[in-house]
Coordinates of C-alpha atoms in Angstrom, one line a residue:
M1 CA 116.9 83.9 100.3
E2 CA 116.9 87.5 99.3
I3 CA 117.9 89.2 96.1
D4 CA 118.6 93.0 95.9
I5 CA 119.2 95.0 92.7
V6 CA 121.3 98.2 92.6
A7 CA 120.6 100.1 89.4
G8 CA 121.8 103.5 88.1
F9 CA 123.8 105.2 85.4
F10 CA 127.5 104.9 84.8
Q11 CA 129.6 106.5 87.6
S12 CA 126.5 107.1 89.8
G13 CA 128.2 105.1 92.7
K14 CA 126.6 101.7 92.2
T15 CA 129.7 99.7 93.0
T16 CA 130.6 101.9 96.0
L17 CA 127.0 101.5 97.4
V18 CA 127.1 97.7 96.9
K19 CA 130.4 97.4 98.8
K20 CA 129.1 99.6 101.6
I21 CA 125.9 97.4 101.9
I22 CA 128.1 94.3 102.1
E23 CA 130.6 95.7 104.5
E24 CA 128.2 97.5 106.8
E25 CA 125.4 94.9 106.8
A26 CA 125.3 91.9 104.5
A27 CA 128.7 90.4 105.6
K28 CA 127.4 90.4 109.2
I29 CA 124.1 88.7 108.3
Y30 CA 124.9 86.2 105.5
D31 CA 127.4 83.4 105.2
N32 CA 127.6 83.1 101.5
I33 CA 127.2 86.3 99.3
L34 CA 127.0 86.3 95.5
I35 CA 127.6 89.6 93.6
I36 CA 126.4 89.7 90.0
N37 CA 128.1 92.6 88.3
C38 CA 126.6 93.8 85.0
E39 CA 128.7 96.8 84.2
Y40 CA 132.4 97.9 83.9
G41 CA 133.2 100.6 86.3
I42 CA 136.1 102.6 87.7
V43 CA 135.6 101.0 91.1
S44 CA 135.9 97.2 91.0
Y45 CA 135.3 94.2 93.1
D46 CA 138.9 92.9 92.9
D47 CA 139.3 93.2 96.7
Y48 CA 136.7 90.5 97.1
K49 CA 138.5 87.9 95.0
N50 CA 140.2 86.3 98.0
V51 CA 137.3 86.6 100.4
E52 CA 136.0 83.1 101.1
N53 CA 132.3 83.8 101.5
I54 CA 131.9 86.4 98.7
N55 CA 131.7 85.4 95.0
V56 CA 131.7 87.8 92.1
I57 CA 130.2 86.9 88.7
D58 CA 130.5 89.3 85.7
I59 CA 127.6 89.3 83.2
F60 CA 128.2 91.9 80.5
D61 CA 125.8 90.4 78.0
K62 CA 122.2 91.4 78.4
D63 CA 121.0 88.2 76.8
K64 CA 122.4 86.2 79.7
I65 CA 120.0 87.9 82.0
N66 CA 117.4 85.2 81.8
S67 CA 115.9 82.6 84.1
E68 CA 117.9 79.6 82.9
Y69 CA 121.4 81.2 83.1
L70 CA 120.8 82.9 86.5
K71 CA 119.4 79.7 87.9
S72 CA 122.6 77.8 86.8
I73 CA 124.7 80.4 88.6
I74 CA 122.6 80.2 91.8
E75 CA 122.8 76.4 91.8
E76 CA 126.5 76.5 91.3
H77 CA 127.3 78.9 94.2
N78 CA 124.3 78.3 96.4
P79 CA 124.3 81.7 98.1
D80 CA 122.1 82.8 100.9
Y81 CA 122.1 86.4 99.6
I82 CA 122.5 87.9 96.1
I83 CA 123.1 91.5 95.1
I84 CA 123.0 92.5 91.5
E85 CA 124.8 95.6 90.2
Y86 CA 122.6 96.2 87.1
N87 CA 123.7 97.9 83.9
G88 CA 122.4 101.5 83.7
T89 CA 121.6 101.3 80.0
W90 CA 119.6 98.1 80.3
D91 CA 115.8 98.3 81.0
L92 CA 114.9 97.0 84.4
S93 CA 112.0 94.9 83.2
V94 CA 114.6 92.4 81.8
V95 CA 115.8 91.5 85.3
L96 CA 112.5 92.0 87.0
E97 CA 110.8 89.4 84.8
V98 CA 113.4 86.7 85.6
C99 CA 112.1 83.6 87.5
Y100 CA 114.8 82.8 90.1
S101 CA 115.5 79.4 91.7
D102 CA 113.0 78.2 94.3
G103 CA 113.6 79.8 97.7
Y104 CA 114.9 83.1 96.2
Y105 CA 112.9 86.2 95.8
L106 CA 113.5 89.8 94.7
R107 CA 113.3 92.1 97.7
N108 CA 114.5 95.6 96.8
V109 CA 115.4 97.7 93.8
I110 CA 117.8 100.4 94.9
T111 CA 118.5 103.2 92.3
T112 CA 121.6 105.4 92.7
L113 CA 121.5 109.0 91.3
D114 CA 124.5 111.2 90.8
F115 CA 123.4 114.5 92.3
K116 CA 125.7 116.4 89.9
T117 CA 124.7 114.8 86.6
M118 CA 121.0 114.2 87.4
D119 CA 119.9 117.3 85.5
S120 CA 121.8 116.2 82.3
Y121 CA 120.2 112.8 82.4
F122 CA 116.7 114.2 82.8
S123 CA 117.3 116.5 79.8
N124 CA 118.8 113.9 77.5
M125 CA 117.8 110.5 78.7
S126 CA 114.5 111.0 80.6
R127 CA 113.0 107.6 79.5
F128 CA 116.0 105.7 80.9
I129 CA 116.1 107.6 84.2
I130 CA 112.3 107.2 84.7
D131 CA 112.6 103.5 84.2
K132 CA 115.2 103.3 87.1
I133 CA 113.2 105.6 89.4
S134 CA 109.7 104.3 88.8
N135 CA 110.7 100.7 89.7
A136 CA 112.8 101.6 92.7
D137 CA 112.0 100.8 96.3
M138 CA 114.8 103.2 97.4
V139 CA 116.6 106.0 95.6
V140 CA 120.0 106.9 96.9
F141 CA 121.6 110.3 96.0
T142 CA 125.4 110.2 95.7
K143 CA 128.0 113.0 95.6
V144 CA 125.9 115.5 97.5
D145 CA 127.6 118.5 99.1
N146 CA 126.4 120.1 102.3
E147 CA 125.6 123.4 100.5
D148 CA 123.2 121.5 98.1
F149 CA 120.5 120.9 100.7
L150 CA 117.8 123.2 99.2
I151 CA 118.4 121.8 95.6
L152 CA 118.4 118.3 97.0
E153 CA 114.9 118.9 98.5
K154 CA 113.6 120.0 95.1
K155 CA 115.1 117.0 93.4
K156 CA 113.5 114.8 96.0
K157 CA 110.1 116.2 95.0
V158 CA 110.9 115.3 91.4
I159 CA 111.6 111.7 92.4
K160 CA 108.3 111.6 94.3
R161 CA 106.4 112.8 91.3
I162 CA 107.6 109.7 89.5
N163 CA 107.5 107.2 92.4
R164 CA 105.5 108.3 95.5
G165 CA 106.2 105.0 97.3
C166 CA 110.0 104.9 97.2
S167 CA 112.2 106.1 100.1
I168 CA 114.9 108.6 99.3
E169 CA 118.3 108.6 101.1
N170 CA 121.5 110.5 100.9
Y171 CA 124.5 108.2 100.5
D172 CA 126.5 109.9 103.2
D173 CA 123.6 109.4 105.7
L174 CA 123.3 105.7 105.2
Y175 CA 124.0 103.7 108.4
L176 CA 124.3 106.8 110.5
G177 CA 122.2 105.7 113.4
K178 CA 119.5 104.5 111.1
K179 CA 118.1 101.1 110.4
G180 CA 120.0 99.2 107.7
I181 CA 118.9 98.8 104.1
L182 CA 118.7 95.0 104.4
S183 CA 117.2 94.8 107.9
E184 CA 113.7 95.8 106.8
E185 CA 111.5 93.0 107.7
I186 CA 108.7 94.1 105.3
T187 CA 109.4 95.3 101.8
R188 CA 107.7 98.3 100.3
S189 CA 105.4 96.2 98.1
D190 CA 104.4 94.2 101.1
K191 CA 103.6 97.4 103.0
E192 CA 101.4 98.6 100.2
I193 CA 99.4 95.3 100.3
I194 CA 99.2 95.5 104.1
K195 CA 97.9 99.1 103.8
F196 CA 95.2 98.2 101.4
A197 CA 94.2 95.2 103.5
L198 CA 94.1 97.3 106.7
L199 CA 92.1 100.0 104.9
F200 CA 89.6 97.4 103.6
L201 CA 89.3 95.8 107.1
M202 CA 88.9 99.2 108.7
L203 CA 86.1 100.2 106.3
N204 CA 84.2 97.0 106.9
S205 CA 84.7 97.3 110.6
V206 CA 83.3 100.8 110.6
I207 CA 80.2 99.6 108.6
L208 CA 79.7 96.7 111.0
V209 CA 80.0 99.0 114.1
I210 CA 77.5 101.5 112.6
K211 CA 75.1 98.7 111.7
N212 CA 75.1 97.1 115.2
A213 CA 75.7 100.2 117.4
F214 CA 73.5 102.6 115.5
P215 CA 70.8 100.5 113.7
V216 CA 68.5 103.5 113.2
F217 CA 71.2 105.6 111.6
Y218 CA 72.4 102.7 109.5
G219 CA 68.9 101.9 108.2
G220 CA 68.2 105.6 107.5
I221 CA 70.9 108.2 106.7
F222 CA 73.7 105.8 106.1
Q223 CA 71.8 103.6 103.6
K224 CA 70.7 106.8 101.7
V225 CA 74.2 108.1 101.5
L226 CA 75.5 104.7 100.3
G227 CA 72.7 104.4 97.8
I228 CA 73.3 107.8 96.2
F229 CA 77.1 107.3 96.3
L230 CA 76.9 103.9 94.5
S231 CA 74.4 105.1 91.9
L232 CA 76.7 108.1 91.1
L233 CA 79.7 105.8 90.7
V234 CA 77.7 103.4 88.4
Q235 CA 76.7 106.3 86.1
I236 CA 80.2 107.9 86.1
L237 CA 82.3 104.7 85.5
P238 CA 81.5 104.1 81.8
F239 CA 82.5 107.7 80.8
L240 CA 85.5 107.7 83.1
L241 CA 86.7 104.5 81.4
I242 CA 86.0 105.9 77.9
G243 CA 87.8 109.1 78.8
A244 CA 90.9 107.3 80.1
I245 CA 91.1 105.1 77.0
V246 CA 90.7 108.0 74.6
S247 CA 93.2 110.1 76.6
S248 CA 95.7 107.2 76.4
I249 CA 95.3 106.8 72.7
I250 CA 95.9 110.5 72.1
Q251 CA 98.8 110.9 74.4
I252 CA 100.6 107.9 73.0
F253 CA 99.9 108.5 69.3
V254 CA 99.8 112.3 69.0
P255 CA 103.1 114.1 69.2
Q256 CA 103.2 116.9 71.7
N257 CA 104.7 119.3 69.2
R258 CA 101.5 119.2 67.1
L259 CA 100.0 121.7 69.4
N260 CA 102.9 124.2 69.2
N261 CA 101.6 125.9 66.1
I262 CA 98.4 126.9 67.9
F263 CA 100.3 128.5 70.8
S264 CA 103.1 130.2 68.8
K265 CA 101.4 133.6 68.5
S266 CA 99.1 135.7 70.6
G267 CA 96.1 137.3 68.9
F268 CA 92.4 136.9 68.3
K269 CA 92.9 134.3 65.6
S270 CA 95.1 132.2 67.9
I271 CA 92.6 132.5 70.7
F272 CA 89.8 131.5 68.5
L273 CA 91.7 128.4 67.3
A274 CA 92.5 127.6 70.9
L275 CA 88.8 127.7 71.8
F276 CA 88.1 124.7 69.6
G277 CA 91.4 122.9 69.9
G278 CA 89.9 120.6 72.5
V279 CA 87.6 119.0 70.0
F280 CA 90.6 117.2 68.6
F281 CA 92.0 116.3 72.0
P282 CA 89.0 114.7 73.9
V283 CA 90.9 114.0 77.1
C284 CA 89.9 115.1 80.6
D285 CA 91.2 118.3 82.2
C286 CA 93.5 116.2 84.3
A287 CA 95.4 115.0 81.2
M288 CA 95.2 118.4 79.4
I289 CA 97.0 120.3 82.2
P290 CA 100.4 118.5 81.7
I291 CA 100.2 119.3 78.0
A292 CA 99.5 123.0 78.6
T293 CA 102.1 123.5 81.3
S294 CA 104.9 121.8 79.3
V295 CA 104.1 124.1 76.3
A296 CA 104.0 127.1 78.6
K297 CA 107.5 126.3 79.8
K298 CA 108.8 126.6 76.2
G299 CA 107.8 130.3 76.1
Y300 CA 104.7 130.1 74.0
S301 CA 101.7 132.5 74.3
I302 CA 100.3 132.3 77.8
P303 CA 96.8 133.8 76.9
V304 CA 96.4 131.3 74.1
I305 CA 97.5 128.4 76.4
I306 CA 95.1 129.4 79.2
T307 CA 92.3 129.8 76.7
F308 CA 92.9 126.3 75.3
L309 CA 93.1 124.8 78.8
M310 CA 89.8 126.4 79.9
A311 CA 87.8 125.9 76.7
A312 CA 88.8 122.2 76.2
P313 CA 86.1 120.8 78.6
A314 CA 83.4 122.8 76.8
V315 CA 84.1 121.3 73.4
N316 CA 85.3 117.9 74.5
P317 CA 83.1 115.3 72.7
I318 CA 83.2 112.9 75.6
V319 CA 82.2 115.6 78.0
I320 CA 79.3 116.6 75.7
A321 CA 78.2 113.0 75.5
S322 CA 78.3 112.5 79.3
T323 CA 76.4 115.7 79.8
Y324 CA 73.7 114.6 77.4
Y325 CA 73.5 111.2 79.1
A326 CA 73.2 112.9 82.5
F327 CA 70.4 115.2 81.2
P328 CA 68.6 113.1 78.6
N329 CA 65.4 115.2 78.8
S330 CA 67.2 118.6 78.6
P331 CA 69.5 118.7 75.6
S332 CA 69.7 122.5 76.0
V333 CA 72.0 121.8 79.0
V334 CA 74.7 120.5 76.6
I335 CA 74.4 123.6 74.5
L336 CA 74.5 126.0 77.4
R337 CA 77.4 124.3 79.0
S338 CA 79.5 124.6 75.8
I339 CA 78.4 128.2 75.2
F340 CA 79.2 129.4 78.8
G341 CA 82.4 127.4 78.9
L342 CA 83.6 129.0 75.7
A343 CA 82.5 132.5 76.8
I344 CA 84.5 132.3 80.0
A345 CA 87.6 130.9 78.3
F346 CA 87.4 133.6 75.5
T347 CA 86.9 136.4 78.0
V348 CA 89.8 135.3 80.2
G349 CA 92.0 134.8 77.1
V350 CA 91.3 138.3 75.7
I351 CA 91.9 140.0 79.1
L352 CA 95.3 138.2 79.4
M353 CA 96.1 139.1 75.8
F354 CA 95.6 142.9 76.5
I355 CA 97.6 142.6 79.7
E356 CA 100.4 140.9 77.8
R357 CA 100.4 143.6 75.1
R358 CA 100.7 146.3 77.7
R359 CA 103.5 144.6 79.6
K360 CA 105.0 141.2 79.1
L361 CA 103.4 138.6 81.4
S362 CA 105.9 137.1 83.8
V363 CA 104.0 134.1 85.0
I364 CA 106.3 131.1 84.8
K365 CA 108.3 130.3 87.9
D366 CA 111.9 131.4 87.8
D367 CA 113.0 128.1 89.3
F368 CA 110.4 125.8 87.6
E369 CA 111.3 122.2 87.4
K370 CA 113.9 121.4 84.8
Y371 CA 112.9 117.9 84.8
N372 CA 110.0 118.2 82.4
F373 CA 109.8 114.6 81.4
S374 CA 105.9 115.0 81.3
D375 CA 103.4 112.2 80.8
F376 CA 104.7 111.8 77.2
A377 CA 108.1 110.4 78.4
M378 CA 106.1 108.0 80.6
D379 CA 104.1 107.0 77.5
D380 CA 107.3 106.3 75.5
L381 CA 108.5 104.2 78.4
M382 CA 105.3 102.1 78.3
L383 CA 105.8 101.4 74.6
V384 CA 109.3 100.3 75.2
D385 CA 108.2 98.1 78.1
T386 CA 105.7 96.3 75.8
E387 CA 108.3 95.8 73.2
K388 CA 110.5 93.9 75.7
T389 CA 107.7 91.6 76.6
G390 CA 107.7 90.3 73.0
K391 CA 104.6 92.3 71.9
T392 CA 104.9 93.6 68.3
G393 CA 102.7 95.5 65.9
K394 CA 99.2 96.2 67.1
M395 CA 99.6 94.2 70.3
K396 CA 102.4 96.4 71.5
Y397 CA 100.3 99.5 71.2
I398 CA 97.2 97.9 72.7
E399 CA 99.2 96.9 75.8
A400 CA 100.7 100.4 76.1
I401 CA 97.1 101.9 75.9
V402 CA 96.0 99.5 78.7
L403 CA 99.0 100.5 80.9
H404 CA 98.4 104.2 80.3
S405 CA 94.6 103.8 80.9
K406 CA 95.3 102.1 84.2
K407 CA 97.5 105.0 85.2
E408 CA 94.9 107.5 84.2
L409 CA 92.2 105.7 86.2
F410 CA 94.3 105.5 89.3
K411 CA 95.2 109.1 89.0
I412 CA 91.7 110.5 88.8
G413 CA 89.7 107.7 90.3
T414 CA 90.4 108.9 93.9
Y415 CA 89.0 112.3 93.1
I416 CA 85.9 110.8 91.5
V417 CA 85.2 108.6 94.5
V418 CA 85.7 111.4 97.0
G419 CA 83.6 113.8 94.9
A420 CA 80.7 111.4 94.6
F421 CA 80.8 110.7 98.4
I422 CA 80.8 114.4 99.2
S423 CA 77.9 115.0 96.9
A424 CA 75.9 112.1 98.5
C425 CA 76.6 113.4 102.0
L426 CA 75.6 117.0 101.0
Q427 CA 72.3 115.7 99.6
V428 CA 71.4 113.6 102.7
L429 CA 72.9 115.4 105.7
I430 CA 72.0 119.0 104.8
P431 CA 68.3 119.6 105.5
K432 CA 66.1 120.6 102.6
Y433 CA 65.0 123.9 104.2
V434 CA 68.7 125.0 104.0
Y435 CA 68.6 124.5 100.2
I436 CA 65.2 126.3 100.0
Q437 CA 66.6 129.3 101.8
I438 CA 69.7 129.3 99.5
N439 CA 67.4 129.1 96.5
S440 CA 65.5 132.1 97.6
I441 CA 68.7 134.2 97.1
N442 CA 69.9 133.8 93.5
I443 CA 73.4 135.3 94.2
L444 CA 74.0 133.1 97.2
S445 CA 73.1 129.9 95.3
V446 CA 75.6 130.8 92.6
I447 CA 78.3 131.5 95.2
V448 CA 77.7 128.2 97.0
M449 CA 77.8 126.1 93.8
L450 CA 81.0 127.8 92.5
I451 CA 82.7 127.1 95.9
A452 CA 81.5 123.5 95.6
A453 CA 82.9 123.2 92.1
F454 CA 86.3 124.4 93.4
F455 CA 86.5 121.9 96.2
I456 CA 84.7 118.9 94.7
S457 CA 87.5 118.0 92.3
V458 CA 85.8 115.8 89.7
C459 CA 87.0 115.0 86.2
S460 CA 85.2 117.0 83.4
T461 CA 83.9 113.7 81.8
S462 CA 82.1 112.9 85.1
N463 CA 81.1 116.1 86.8
S464 CA 77.7 116.4 85.0
F465 CA 76.5 113.3 87.0
I466 CA 77.4 115.1 90.3
A467 CA 75.7 118.2 89.0
R468 CA 72.6 116.1 88.1
S469 CA 72.3 115.0 91.7
F470 CA 71.8 118.7 92.8
V471 CA 69.0 119.5 90.2
N472 CA 66.1 119.1 92.7
M473 CA 67.9 121.2 95.4
M474 CA 69.6 124.1 93.6
P475 CA 68.5 126.5 90.8
A476 CA 69.5 125.6 87.2
N477 CA 71.8 128.6 86.8
S478 CA 73.9 127.6 89.8
V479 CA 74.1 123.9 88.8
L480 CA 75.2 125.1 85.3
G481 CA 77.9 127.2 87.1
F482 CA 79.0 124.1 88.9
M483 CA 79.4 122.1 85.7
V484 CA 81.1 124.8 83.7
V485 CA 83.6 126.1 86.3
G486 CA 84.5 122.8 88.0
P487 CA 86.8 121.5 85.1
I488 CA 88.2 125.0 84.6
L489 CA 89.0 125.7 88.2
D490 CA 89.2 123.1 90.9
I491 CA 91.6 122.5 93.7
T492 CA 93.3 119.6 92.0
N493 CA 94.0 121.4 88.8
I494 CA 95.2 124.5 90.7
S495 CA 97.7 122.4 92.7
V496 CA 99.2 121.1 89.4
L497 CA 99.3 124.5 87.8
L498 CA 101.2 125.9 90.8
G499 CA 104.1 123.6 89.9
T500 CA 104.7 125.8 86.8
F501 CA 103.0 129.2 87.2
K502 CA 103.7 131.8 89.9
K503 CA 101.3 132.0 92.8
R504 CA 100.5 135.7 92.0
F505 CA 99.3 134.7 88.5
I506 CA 97.3 131.7 89.8
V507 CA 95.6 134.0 92.4
F508 CA 94.8 136.5 89.6
L509 CA 93.5 133.7 87.4
I510 CA 91.2 132.3 90.1
F511 CA 89.8 135.8 90.8
L512 CA 89.3 136.4 87.1
V513 CA 87.5 133.2 86.4
L514 CA 85.3 133.4 89.6
T515 CA 84.4 137.0 88.8
I516 CA 83.4 136.3 85.2
S517 CA 81.5 133.1 86.2
F518 CA 79.7 134.8 89.0
L519 CA 78.5 137.7 86.7
I520 CA 77.4 135.3 84.0
F521 CA 75.4 132.9 86.1
S522 CA 74.0 135.6 88.4
I523 CA 72.7 137.6 85.5
M524 CA 71.3 134.4 84.0
G525 CA 69.0 134.2 87.1
N526 CA 66.1 131.8 87.4
W527 CA 64.7 132.2 83.9
Y528 CA 66.1 128.8 82.8
R529 CA 64.7 125.4 84.0
F530 CA 66.1 121.9 83.4
F531 CA 62.7 120.3 82.9

């Protein structure tokens, strides 16, 4: 028997949605329906009191949301369908962790959002609203007017940033020639498992087909690509894990406003401080961007923020350690990487500072997202979640760090895998004579590796291992360019920055970074050797 939960804040339309689900669908499917109501509301269930096959139980005490009490209710009424209207101020983990009676399982969490008051909740109660959205299988917008279509699309994007897997519906569109909410034969969580299983089967099927149909290719090129790919992942994984853990510790324990003093003024002193600010925040560039963009939205100095963002990978202790590990016989690589990274960041920062002094930089989107909950709100939510599981003291923070680290790994892991695979393919599939011809033209080799750095979006704590794989094929100056520019300017980071900054500014920034980098590494020439 199925259990559905309808969650949302006060007056967001929970009761109205529950009644619509029952009248449009549940009453036609089930013979004995149990409604568990956890919140007082303007709309009530009084009209169901005399309905024979519908029972309504009120639970206004959160402590009663436990396995023992709910099992007693279920045994008393023996329903074949349960729908819970959950209190908007209670954390969802309380009801999600309940063990229900045998034969009953939780199917969907449906979150209602009042279109008119959503902005206010994001501004004042972001942790609570993230809790409801991040756990939802479906989000239903209520009180949407026809003229609000464009704003609705923007708000849907915000929901997807929090929970990519949920479906989003407009209340007025429910049951208008569409499949019902309850008639889904497969839940979202089941679909995710099936997707993963199908992907795994498809990958193995492709390998088996290649092995049997193309044995020469499998024993030659394919095995070489796979060998290089796996060796890169083995080298990258320890630093990726360390970076994720350190990033988690910093984002959970260091208040975001600690950075504000660095960004408050625009000048040479502030830019100099920004150059070395990354030493105290050893997180990957993926984690640094949300910090920088959220500070930028508050009106702080753009030149200083951009300097900090670009210089951070150059002075990041974990990046320095991973670079030394990738080039153990060439410690000068570590020094040069830091020097060139700082030089590019400083030059860009100074140019932006002079532009700002001549005319105020208008770089933030006029309609940037109001819903700046950032990763810090998500971190607060994780700490609260660990408190509810009974963890206290150190254990509470350890579990929060584990949860955040897992999120970090999933966020950047895909890019690492794709980047390593592209690198392996480039080394095996492109003939050596092509690299020899490129090497003969210094400028061309720099351009090729700068383009590769932009498209092979690899975390700053790991890209030195990708660069190491090109040492025997490309000149040292172009490989250094790849290492330095990649964390500063890659396609993944740019896509995130576009959410806050205007396209015109981003295009100018790309041009500025590429021009400075091209000049530096082209002038460097072939005088330097790794070994």
